[in-house]
mmCIF file of C-alpha atoms in Angstrom:
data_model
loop_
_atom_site.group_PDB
_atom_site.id
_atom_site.type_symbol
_atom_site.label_atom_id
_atom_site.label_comp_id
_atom_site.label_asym_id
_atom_site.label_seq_id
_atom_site.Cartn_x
_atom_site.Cartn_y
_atom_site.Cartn_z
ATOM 1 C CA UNK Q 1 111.669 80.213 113.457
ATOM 2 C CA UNK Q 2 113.633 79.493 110.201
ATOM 3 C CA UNK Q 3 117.273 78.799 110.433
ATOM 4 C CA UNK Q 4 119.408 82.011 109.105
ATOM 5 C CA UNK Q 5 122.172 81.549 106.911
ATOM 6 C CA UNK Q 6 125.267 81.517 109.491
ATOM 7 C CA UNK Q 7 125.975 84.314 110.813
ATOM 8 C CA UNK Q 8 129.172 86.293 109.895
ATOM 9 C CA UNK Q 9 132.034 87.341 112.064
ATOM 10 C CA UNK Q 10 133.660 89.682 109.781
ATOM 11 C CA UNK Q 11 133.346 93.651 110.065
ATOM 12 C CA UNK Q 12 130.135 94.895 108.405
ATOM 13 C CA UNK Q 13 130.290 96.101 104.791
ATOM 14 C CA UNK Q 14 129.249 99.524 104.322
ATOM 15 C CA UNK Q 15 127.695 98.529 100.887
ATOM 16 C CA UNK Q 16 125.156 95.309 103.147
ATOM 17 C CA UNK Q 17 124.772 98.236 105.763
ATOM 18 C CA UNK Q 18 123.204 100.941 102.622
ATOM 19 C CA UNK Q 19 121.486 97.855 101.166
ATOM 20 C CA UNK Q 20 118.781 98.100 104.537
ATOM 21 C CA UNK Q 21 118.281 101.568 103.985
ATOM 22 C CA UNK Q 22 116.350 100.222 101.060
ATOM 23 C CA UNK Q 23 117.810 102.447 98.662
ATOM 24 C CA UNK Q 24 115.055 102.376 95.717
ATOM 25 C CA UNK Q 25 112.337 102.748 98.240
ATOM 26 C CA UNK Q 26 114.226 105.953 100.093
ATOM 27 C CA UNK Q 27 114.063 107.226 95.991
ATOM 28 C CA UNK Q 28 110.371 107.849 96.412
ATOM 29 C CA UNK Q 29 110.479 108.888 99.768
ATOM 30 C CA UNK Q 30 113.186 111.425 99.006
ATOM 31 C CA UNK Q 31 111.163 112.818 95.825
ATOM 32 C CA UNK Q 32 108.152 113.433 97.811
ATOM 33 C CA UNK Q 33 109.527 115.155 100.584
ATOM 34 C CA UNK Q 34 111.367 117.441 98.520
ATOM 35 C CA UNK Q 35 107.999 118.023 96.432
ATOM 36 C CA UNK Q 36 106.176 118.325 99.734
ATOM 37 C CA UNK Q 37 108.990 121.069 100.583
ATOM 38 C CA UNK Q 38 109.134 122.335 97.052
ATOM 39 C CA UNK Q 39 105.441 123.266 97.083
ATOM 40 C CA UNK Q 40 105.144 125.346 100.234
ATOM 41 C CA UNK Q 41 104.584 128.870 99.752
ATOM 42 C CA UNK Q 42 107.347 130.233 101.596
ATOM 43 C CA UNK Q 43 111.117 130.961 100.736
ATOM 44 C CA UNK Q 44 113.277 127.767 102.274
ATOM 45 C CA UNK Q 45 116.879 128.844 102.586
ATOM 46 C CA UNK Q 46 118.632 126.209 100.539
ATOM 47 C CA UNK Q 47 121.248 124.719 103.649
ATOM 48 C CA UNK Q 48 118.284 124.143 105.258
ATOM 49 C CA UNK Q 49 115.866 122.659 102.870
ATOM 50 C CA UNK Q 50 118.964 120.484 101.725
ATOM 51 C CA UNK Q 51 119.425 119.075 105.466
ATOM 52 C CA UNK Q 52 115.683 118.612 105.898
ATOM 53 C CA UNK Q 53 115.461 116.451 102.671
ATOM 54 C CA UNK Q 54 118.472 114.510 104.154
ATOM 55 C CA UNK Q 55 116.799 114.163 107.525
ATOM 56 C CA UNK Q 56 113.612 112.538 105.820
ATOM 57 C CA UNK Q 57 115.791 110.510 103.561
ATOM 58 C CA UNK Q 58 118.183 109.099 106.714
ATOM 59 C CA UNK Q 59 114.637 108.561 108.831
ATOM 60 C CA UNK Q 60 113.343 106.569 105.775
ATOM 61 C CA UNK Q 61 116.595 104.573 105.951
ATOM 62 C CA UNK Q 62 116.802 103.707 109.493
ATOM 63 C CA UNK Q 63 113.160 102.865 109.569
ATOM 64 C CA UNK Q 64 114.213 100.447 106.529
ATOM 65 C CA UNK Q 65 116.407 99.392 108.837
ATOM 66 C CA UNK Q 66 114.616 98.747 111.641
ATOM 67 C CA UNK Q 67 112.205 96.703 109.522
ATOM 68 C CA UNK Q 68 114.946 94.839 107.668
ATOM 69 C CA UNK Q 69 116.513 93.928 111.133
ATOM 70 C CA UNK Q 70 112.647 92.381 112.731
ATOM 71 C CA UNK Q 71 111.772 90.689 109.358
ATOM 72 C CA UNK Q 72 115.375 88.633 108.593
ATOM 73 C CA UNK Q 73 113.148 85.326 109.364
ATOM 74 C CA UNK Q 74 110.971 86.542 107.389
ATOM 75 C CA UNK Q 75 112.443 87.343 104.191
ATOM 76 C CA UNK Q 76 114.739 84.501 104.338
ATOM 77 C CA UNK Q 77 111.439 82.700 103.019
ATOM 78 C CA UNK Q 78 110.626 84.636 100.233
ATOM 79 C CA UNK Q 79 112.895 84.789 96.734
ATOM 80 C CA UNK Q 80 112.628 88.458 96.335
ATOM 81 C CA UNK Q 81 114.451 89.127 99.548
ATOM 82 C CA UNK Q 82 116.531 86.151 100.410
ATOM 83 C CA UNK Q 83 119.166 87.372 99.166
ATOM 84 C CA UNK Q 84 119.485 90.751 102.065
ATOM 85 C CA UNK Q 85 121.983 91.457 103.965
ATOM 86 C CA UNK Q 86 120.801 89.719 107.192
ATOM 87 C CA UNK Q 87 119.374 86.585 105.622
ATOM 88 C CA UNK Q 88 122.301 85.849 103.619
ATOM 89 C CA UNK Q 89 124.242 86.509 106.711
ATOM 90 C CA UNK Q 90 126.217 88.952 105.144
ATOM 91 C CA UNK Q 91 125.537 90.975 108.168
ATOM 92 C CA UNK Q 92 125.217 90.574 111.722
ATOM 93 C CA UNK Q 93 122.004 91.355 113.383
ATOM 94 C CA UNK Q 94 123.560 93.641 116.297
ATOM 95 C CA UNK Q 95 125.286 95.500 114.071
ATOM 96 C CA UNK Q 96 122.351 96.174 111.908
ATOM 97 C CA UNK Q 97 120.110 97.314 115.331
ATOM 98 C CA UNK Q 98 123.093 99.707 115.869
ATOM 99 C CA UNK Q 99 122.727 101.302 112.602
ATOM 100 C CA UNK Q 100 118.842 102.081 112.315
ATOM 101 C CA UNK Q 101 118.717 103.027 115.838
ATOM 102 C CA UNK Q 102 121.764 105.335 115.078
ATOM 103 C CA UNK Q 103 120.502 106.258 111.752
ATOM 104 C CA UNK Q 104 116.801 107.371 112.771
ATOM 105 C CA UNK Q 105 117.913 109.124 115.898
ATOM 106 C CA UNK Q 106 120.433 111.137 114.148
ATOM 107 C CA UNK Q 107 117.492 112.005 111.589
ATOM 108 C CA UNK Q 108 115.018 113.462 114.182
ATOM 109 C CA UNK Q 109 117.485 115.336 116.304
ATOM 110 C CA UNK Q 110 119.257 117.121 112.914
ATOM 111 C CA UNK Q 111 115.485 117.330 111.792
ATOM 112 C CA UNK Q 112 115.187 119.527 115.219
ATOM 113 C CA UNK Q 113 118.070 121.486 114.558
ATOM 114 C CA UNK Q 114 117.590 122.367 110.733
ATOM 115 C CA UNK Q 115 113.748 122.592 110.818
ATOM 116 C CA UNK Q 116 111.760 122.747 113.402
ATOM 117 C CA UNK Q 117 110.008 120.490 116.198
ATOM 118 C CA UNK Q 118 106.966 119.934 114.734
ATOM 119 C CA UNK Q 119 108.838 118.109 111.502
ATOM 120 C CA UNK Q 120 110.394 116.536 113.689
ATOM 121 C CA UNK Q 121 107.459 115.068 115.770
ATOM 122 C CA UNK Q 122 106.199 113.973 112.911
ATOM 123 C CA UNK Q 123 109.357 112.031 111.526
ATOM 124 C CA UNK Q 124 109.707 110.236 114.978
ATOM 125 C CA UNK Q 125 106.437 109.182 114.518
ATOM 126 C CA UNK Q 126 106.548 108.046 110.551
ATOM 127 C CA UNK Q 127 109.614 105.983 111.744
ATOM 128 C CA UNK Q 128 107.653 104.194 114.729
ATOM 129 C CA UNK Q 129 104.834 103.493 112.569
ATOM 130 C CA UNK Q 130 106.704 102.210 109.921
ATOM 131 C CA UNK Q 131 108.984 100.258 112.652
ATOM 132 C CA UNK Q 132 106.561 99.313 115.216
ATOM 133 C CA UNK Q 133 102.520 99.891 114.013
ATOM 134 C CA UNK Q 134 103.297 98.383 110.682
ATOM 135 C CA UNK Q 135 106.448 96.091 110.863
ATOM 136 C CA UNK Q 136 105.836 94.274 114.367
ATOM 137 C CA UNK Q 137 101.998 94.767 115.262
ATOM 138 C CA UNK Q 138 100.557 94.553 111.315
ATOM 139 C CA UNK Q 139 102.103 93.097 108.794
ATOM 140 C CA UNK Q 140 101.991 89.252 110.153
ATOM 141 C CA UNK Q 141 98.573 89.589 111.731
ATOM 142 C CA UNK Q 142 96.102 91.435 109.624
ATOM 143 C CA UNK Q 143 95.551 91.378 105.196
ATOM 144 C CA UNK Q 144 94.672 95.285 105.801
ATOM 145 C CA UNK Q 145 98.545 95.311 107.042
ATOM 146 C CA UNK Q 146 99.392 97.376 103.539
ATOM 147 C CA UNK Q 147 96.038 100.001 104.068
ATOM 148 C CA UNK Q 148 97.214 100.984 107.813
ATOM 149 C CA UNK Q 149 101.325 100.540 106.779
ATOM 150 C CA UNK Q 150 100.499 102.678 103.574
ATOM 151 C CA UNK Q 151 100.723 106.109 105.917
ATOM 152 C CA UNK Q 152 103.853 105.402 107.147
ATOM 153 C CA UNK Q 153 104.996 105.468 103.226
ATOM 154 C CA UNK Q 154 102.838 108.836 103.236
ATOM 155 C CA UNK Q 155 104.198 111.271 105.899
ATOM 156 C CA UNK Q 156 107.204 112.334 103.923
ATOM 157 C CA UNK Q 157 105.605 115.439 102.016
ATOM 158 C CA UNK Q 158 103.940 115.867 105.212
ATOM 159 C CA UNK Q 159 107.074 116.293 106.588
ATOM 160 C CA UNK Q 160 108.942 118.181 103.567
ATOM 161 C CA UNK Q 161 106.310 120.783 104.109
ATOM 162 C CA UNK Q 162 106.314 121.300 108.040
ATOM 163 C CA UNK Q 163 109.726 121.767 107.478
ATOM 164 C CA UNK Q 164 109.135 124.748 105.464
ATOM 165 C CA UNK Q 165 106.463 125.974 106.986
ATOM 166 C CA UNK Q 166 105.841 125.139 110.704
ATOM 167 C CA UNK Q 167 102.102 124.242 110.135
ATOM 168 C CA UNK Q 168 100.506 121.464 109.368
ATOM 169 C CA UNK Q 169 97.823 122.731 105.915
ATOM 170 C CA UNK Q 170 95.166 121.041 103.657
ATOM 171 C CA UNK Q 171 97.475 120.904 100.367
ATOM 172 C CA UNK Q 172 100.002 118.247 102.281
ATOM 173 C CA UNK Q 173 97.215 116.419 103.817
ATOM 174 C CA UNK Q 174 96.074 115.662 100.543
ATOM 175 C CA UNK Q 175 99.087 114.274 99.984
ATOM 176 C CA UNK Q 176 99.397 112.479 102.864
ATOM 177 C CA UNK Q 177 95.934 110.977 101.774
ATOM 178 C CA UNK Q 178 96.879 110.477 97.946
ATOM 179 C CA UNK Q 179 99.925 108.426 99.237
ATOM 180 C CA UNK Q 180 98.108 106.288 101.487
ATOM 181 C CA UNK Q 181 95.234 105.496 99.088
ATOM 182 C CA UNK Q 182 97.997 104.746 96.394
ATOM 183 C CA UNK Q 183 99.871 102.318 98.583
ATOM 184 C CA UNK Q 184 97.056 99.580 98.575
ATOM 185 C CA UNK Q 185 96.214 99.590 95.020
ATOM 186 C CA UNK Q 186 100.404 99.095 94.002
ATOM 187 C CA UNK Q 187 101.203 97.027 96.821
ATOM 188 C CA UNK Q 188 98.052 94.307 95.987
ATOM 189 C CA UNK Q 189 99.017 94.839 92.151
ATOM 190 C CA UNK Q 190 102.026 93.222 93.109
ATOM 191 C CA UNK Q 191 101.138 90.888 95.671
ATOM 192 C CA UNK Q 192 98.882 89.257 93.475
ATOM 193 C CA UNK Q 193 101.759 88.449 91.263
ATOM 194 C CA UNK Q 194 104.360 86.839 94.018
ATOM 195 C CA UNK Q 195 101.199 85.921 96.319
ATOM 196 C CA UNK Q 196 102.800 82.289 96.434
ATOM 197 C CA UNK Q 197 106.127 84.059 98.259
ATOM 198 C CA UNK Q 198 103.681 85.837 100.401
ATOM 199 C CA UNK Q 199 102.054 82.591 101.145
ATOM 200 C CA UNK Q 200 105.358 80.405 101.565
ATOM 201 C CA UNK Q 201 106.111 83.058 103.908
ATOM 202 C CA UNK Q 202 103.126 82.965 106.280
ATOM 203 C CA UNK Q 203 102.456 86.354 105.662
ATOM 204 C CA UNK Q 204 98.509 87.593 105.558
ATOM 205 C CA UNK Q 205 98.410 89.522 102.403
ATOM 206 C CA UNK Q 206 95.067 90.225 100.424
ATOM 207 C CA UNK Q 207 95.245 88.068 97.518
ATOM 208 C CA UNK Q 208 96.735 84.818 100.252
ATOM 209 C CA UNK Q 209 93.735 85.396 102.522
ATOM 210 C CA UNK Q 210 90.826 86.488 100.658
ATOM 211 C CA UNK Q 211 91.785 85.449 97.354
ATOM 212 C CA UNK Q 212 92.833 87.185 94.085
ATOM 213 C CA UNK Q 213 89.065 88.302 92.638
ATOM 214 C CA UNK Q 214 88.350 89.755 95.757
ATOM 215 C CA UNK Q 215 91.537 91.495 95.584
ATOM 216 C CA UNK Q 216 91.204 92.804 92.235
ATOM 217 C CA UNK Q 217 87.861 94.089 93.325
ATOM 218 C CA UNK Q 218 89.772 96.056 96.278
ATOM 219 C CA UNK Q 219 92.444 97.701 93.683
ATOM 220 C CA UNK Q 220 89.941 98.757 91.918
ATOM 221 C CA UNK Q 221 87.662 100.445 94.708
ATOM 222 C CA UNK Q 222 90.483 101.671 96.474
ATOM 223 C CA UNK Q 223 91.838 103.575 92.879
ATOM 224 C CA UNK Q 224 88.776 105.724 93.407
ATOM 225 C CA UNK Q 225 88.871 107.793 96.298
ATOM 226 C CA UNK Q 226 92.904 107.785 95.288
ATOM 227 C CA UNK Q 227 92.392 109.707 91.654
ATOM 228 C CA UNK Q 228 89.712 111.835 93.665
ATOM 229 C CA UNK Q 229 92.024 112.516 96.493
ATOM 230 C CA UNK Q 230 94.908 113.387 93.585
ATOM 231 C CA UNK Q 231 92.683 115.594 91.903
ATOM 232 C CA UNK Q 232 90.896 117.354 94.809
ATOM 233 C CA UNK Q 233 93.929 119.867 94.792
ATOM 234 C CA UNK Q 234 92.796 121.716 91.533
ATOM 235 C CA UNK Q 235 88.909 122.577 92.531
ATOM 236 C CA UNK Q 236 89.825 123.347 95.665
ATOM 237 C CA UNK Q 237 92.338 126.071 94.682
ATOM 238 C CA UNK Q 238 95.444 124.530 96.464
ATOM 239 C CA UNK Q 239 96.926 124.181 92.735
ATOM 240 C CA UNK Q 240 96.705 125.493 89.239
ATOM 241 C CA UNK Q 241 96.369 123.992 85.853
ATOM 242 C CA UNK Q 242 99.469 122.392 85.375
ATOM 243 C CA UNK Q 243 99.143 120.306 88.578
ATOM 244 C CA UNK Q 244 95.260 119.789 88.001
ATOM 245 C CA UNK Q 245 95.744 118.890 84.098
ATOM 246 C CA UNK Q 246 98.597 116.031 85.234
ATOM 247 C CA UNK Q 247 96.579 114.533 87.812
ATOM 248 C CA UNK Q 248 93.243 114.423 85.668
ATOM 249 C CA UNK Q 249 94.928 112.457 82.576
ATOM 250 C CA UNK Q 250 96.994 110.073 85.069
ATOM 251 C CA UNK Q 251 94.247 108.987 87.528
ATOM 252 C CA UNK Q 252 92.481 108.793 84.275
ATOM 253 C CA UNK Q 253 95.213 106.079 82.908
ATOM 254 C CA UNK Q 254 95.671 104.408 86.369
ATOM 255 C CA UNK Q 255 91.917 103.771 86.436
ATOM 256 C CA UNK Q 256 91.797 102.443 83.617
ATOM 257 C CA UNK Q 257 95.013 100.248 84.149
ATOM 258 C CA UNK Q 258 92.895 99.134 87.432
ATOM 259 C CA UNK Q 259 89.902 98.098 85.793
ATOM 260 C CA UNK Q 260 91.793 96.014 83.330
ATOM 261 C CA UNK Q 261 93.060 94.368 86.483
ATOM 262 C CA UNK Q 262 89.245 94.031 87.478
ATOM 263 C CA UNK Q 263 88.357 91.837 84.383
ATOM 264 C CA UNK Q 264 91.770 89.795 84.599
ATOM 265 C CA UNK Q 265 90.791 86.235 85.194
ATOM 266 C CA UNK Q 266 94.146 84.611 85.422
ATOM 267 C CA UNK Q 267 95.683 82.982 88.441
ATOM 268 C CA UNK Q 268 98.728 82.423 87.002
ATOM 269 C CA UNK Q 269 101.412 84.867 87.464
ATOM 270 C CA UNK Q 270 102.666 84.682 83.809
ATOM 271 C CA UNK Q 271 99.351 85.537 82.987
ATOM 272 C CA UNK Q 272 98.948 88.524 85.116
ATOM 273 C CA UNK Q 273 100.483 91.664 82.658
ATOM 274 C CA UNK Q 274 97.615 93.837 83.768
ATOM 275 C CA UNK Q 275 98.952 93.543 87.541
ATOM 276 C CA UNK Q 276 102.214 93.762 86.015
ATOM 277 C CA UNK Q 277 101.388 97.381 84.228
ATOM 278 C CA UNK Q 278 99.245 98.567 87.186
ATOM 279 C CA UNK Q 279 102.480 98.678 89.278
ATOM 280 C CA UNK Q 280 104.766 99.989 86.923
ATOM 281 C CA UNK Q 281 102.377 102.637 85.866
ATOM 282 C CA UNK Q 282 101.303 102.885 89.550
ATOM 283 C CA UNK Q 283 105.741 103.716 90.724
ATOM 284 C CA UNK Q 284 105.631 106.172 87.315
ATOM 285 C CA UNK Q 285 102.189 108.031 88.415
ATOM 286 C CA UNK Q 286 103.396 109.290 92.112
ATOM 287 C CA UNK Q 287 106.535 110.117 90.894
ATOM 288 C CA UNK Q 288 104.846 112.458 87.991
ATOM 289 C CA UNK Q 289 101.769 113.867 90.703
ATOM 290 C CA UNK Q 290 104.714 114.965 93.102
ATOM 291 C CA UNK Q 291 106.785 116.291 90.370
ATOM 292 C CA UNK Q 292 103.502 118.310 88.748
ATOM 293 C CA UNK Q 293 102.678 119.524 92.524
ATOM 294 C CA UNK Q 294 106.308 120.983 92.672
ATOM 295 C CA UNK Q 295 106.648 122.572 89.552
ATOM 296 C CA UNK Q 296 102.918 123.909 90.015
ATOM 297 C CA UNK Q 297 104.317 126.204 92.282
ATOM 298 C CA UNK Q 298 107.147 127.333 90.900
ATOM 299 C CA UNK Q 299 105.841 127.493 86.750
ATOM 300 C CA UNK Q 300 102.438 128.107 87.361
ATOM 301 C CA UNK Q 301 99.939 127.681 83.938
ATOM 302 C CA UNK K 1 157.608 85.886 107.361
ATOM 303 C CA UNK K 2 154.303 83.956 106.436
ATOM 304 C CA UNK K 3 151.510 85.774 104.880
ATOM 305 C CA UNK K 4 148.628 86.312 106.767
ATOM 306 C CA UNK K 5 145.531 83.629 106.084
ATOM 307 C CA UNK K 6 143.041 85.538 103.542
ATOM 308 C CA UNK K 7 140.492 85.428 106.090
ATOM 309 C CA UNK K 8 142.499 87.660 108.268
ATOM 310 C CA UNK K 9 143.418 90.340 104.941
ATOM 311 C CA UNK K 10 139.548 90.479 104.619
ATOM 312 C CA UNK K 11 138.766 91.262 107.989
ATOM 313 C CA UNK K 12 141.898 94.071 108.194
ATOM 314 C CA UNK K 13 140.250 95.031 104.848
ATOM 315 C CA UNK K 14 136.699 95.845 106.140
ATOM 316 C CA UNK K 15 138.039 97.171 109.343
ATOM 317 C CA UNK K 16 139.947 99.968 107.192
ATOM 318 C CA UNK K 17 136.785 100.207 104.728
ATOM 319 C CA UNK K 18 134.747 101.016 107.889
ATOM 320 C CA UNK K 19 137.101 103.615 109.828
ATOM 321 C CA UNK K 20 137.908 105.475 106.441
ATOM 322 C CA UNK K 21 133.450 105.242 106.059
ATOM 323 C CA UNK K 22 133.060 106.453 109.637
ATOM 324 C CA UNK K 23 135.740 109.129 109.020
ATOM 325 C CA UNK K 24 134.207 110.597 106.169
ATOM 326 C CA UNK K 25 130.842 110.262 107.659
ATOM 327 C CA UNK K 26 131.830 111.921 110.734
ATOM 328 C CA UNK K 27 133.441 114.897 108.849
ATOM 329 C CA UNK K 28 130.418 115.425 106.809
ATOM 330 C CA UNK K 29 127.944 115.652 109.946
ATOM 331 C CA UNK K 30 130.266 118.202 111.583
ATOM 332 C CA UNK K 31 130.174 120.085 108.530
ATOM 333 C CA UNK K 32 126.281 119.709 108.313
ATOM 334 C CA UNK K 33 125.758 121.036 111.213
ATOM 335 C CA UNK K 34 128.490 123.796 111.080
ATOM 336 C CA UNK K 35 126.430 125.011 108.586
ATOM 337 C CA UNK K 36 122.606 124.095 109.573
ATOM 338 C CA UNK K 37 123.650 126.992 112.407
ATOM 339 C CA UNK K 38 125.357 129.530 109.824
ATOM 340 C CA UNK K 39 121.928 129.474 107.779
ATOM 341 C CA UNK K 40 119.560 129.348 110.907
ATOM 342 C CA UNK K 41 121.988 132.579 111.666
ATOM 343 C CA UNK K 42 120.738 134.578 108.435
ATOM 344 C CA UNK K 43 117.259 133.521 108.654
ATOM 345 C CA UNK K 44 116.857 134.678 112.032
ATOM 346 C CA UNK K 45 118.999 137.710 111.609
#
C-alpha cells in the first residue's frame, strides 16, 4: 500500500468535496440523461424532469465518489490524479465515505419520489456497478476492466428516459449500447497515451498488458459495431433525418480517426496525435449524437 | 488579547464555510421536494 500524503485534520472544503463528484465527467453524464429524457415521446412536466436530471447528476457524483474514496492508493501513483482531494490529503477519507454514501442515497430515494421506481432501480444499480462491479472487482484485475465498466458510464439516458416514461424501449437501449461500445475505443485512445501511469500504477489496462498494436487493433474493431449501434436508430424508425444524417457523417469521421490510430506505429507518446485526436473527437462525437437524438424529437427534418 | 494561531482562523473558517454550505444545501432540498409533490399533484390531478 503506498503511503498517502498526511492526512488532514481540518474541516473538509466544500470545493475538495465537489472535486470527487468528478465534475467534467458528471458533464457528460448530465447531457445524456437529459437527451435520454429529452427524446421520450411523452410530455415531462418540467419540476420533474429538472429533479430527475439532478438525481442522475448527484448519483453520477456519489458514485465518483465512491470510486475516488477506494482508489486514493491508487491515484496517488499516477500524475494525472495525484493531485485529488484524498491523495493530496486535502481531505479525509471518512469524510469523503460520508459524502458519496450520502450523496447516492439521496439520489435514488429523490429519484423515487420525482420519477418513478423503475428509474430508480436502475440508478441504484448504475451506482453499484460503477462503485462495486467496476471500481473494486474490475478495474485492478482484468484489461477488459474499461469494456464491462463502460455500462456503468451508459445507463444515464437509460435512466433519463425511464424517468419519463416508466418503460424500459429499444431507442434508449441503443443508447445504452452506443455508450458502452464508445467507452472502449476513447478510454484505450487515451490509455495508450499515459499507458506508462497506468503501468507505474499496477493497473491492467489494454495497451500495459497486451501491448499498444494489439490495442490499436481493438479501437479499431470495437469503433464498428459502435458507428453501427449509433446509426441503427435511423433504419429502424426510432429517429428521423436529422438524427440519422449526424450519426452517419460522425461515425464516418470517428472511423476514420480510428483507423489512423490502426496504422500509427509510434510508441512514444509525443508521437501519438492520432490517439490524441481519436479522444478529443471521440468526447466531441457523444456529445453531438445525444444532442442530434434530442433535437430529433423536438425539430424533426 | 492574543490573536488566535492561523491554524485555528482556518479551521473556524471552514467550519463556517461548511454550516453556511449545509444551510443552503439543506434549504434547497426542502424546497426540491416541496415542489417534486406540487408537480406530482398536477400530473396526477
Amino acid at each position: 500500500m503506498p503511503t498517502l500524503a498526511a492526512t488532514t485534520h481540518l474541516p473538509a472544503d466544500w470545493r475538495d468535496l465537489f472535486a470527487l463528484t468528478k465534475p467534467r465527467v458528471m458533464t457528460l453524464v448530465v447531457f445524456t440523461g437529459l437527451a435520454g429524457l429529452l427524446a421520450a415521446p411523452v410530455h415531462v412536466n418540467p419540476v420533474l424532469g429538472f429533479a430527475a436530471v439532478l438525481c442522475i447528476a448527484l448519483g453520477a457524483g456519489g458514485a465518483a465518489a465512491l470510486n475516488m474514496w477506494y482508489e486514493a492508493d491508487l491515484d496517488a501513483q499516477m500524475r494525472r490524479t495525484e493531485n485529488r482531494p484524498l491523495p493530496s490529503g486535502r481531505l479525509d477519507r471518512q469524510t469523503a465515505l460520508h459524502f458519496a454514501v450520502g450523496l447516492s442515497a439521496a439520489s435514488v430515494i429523490l429519484m423515487d419520489l420525482a420519477a418513478n421506481h423503475l428509474a430508480a432501480l436502475i440508478l441504484a444499480f448504475s451506482i453499484f456497478f460503477y462503485a462495486v462491479i467496476y471500481t473494486v472487482w474490475l478495474k485492478r484485475r482484468t484489461p477488459q476492466n474499461i469494456v464491462i465498466g463502460g455500462a456503468a458510464g451508459a445507463f444515464p439516458p437509460l435512466i433519463g428516459w425511464v424517468a419519463a416514461t416508466g418503460r424500459v424501449e429499444l431507442l434508449p437501449v441503443l443508447l445504452f449500447l452506443l455508450i458502452f461500445l464508445w467507452t472502449p475505443p476513447h478510454f484505450w485512445a487515451l490509455s495508450l497515451f499515459v499507458r506508462s501511469d497506468y503501468a507505474k500504477a499496477g493497473v491492467p489496462m489494454l495497451p500495459v498488458v497486451a501491448g499498444v498494436a494489439n490495442t490499436r487493433r481493438q479501437v479499431f474493431l470495437y469503433s464498428l459495431p459502435m458507428a453501427a449501434a449509433a446509426v441503427a436508430p435511423w433504419p429502424l424508425g426510432l429517429t428521423g433525418a436529422l438524427y440519422g444524417i449526424t450519426a452517419v457523417l460522425l461515425s464516418a469521421v470517428f472511423l476514420v480517426l480510428a483507423a489512423a490510430v490502426l496504422a500509427n506505429r509510434a510508441t512514444e507518446p509525443a508521437a501519438m496525435k492520432p490517439e490524441k485526436r481519436l479522444f478529443a473527437f471521440s468526447i466531441l462525437y457523444l456529445f453531438a449524437l445525444f444532442g442530434a437524438v434530442a433535437a430529433d424529437r423536438w425539430l424533426p427534418l | 488579547m492574543t490573536d488566535p494561531p492561523p491554524e485555528d482562523e482556518l479551521i473556524r473558517a471552514r467550519q463556517r464555510s461548511g454550516a453556511r454550505a449545509t444551510a443552503i444545501l439543506l434549504i434547497l432540498f426542502v424546497i426540491l421536494v416541496f415542489a417534486i409533490t406540487l408537480a406530482k399533484l398536477t400530473v396526477n390531478r
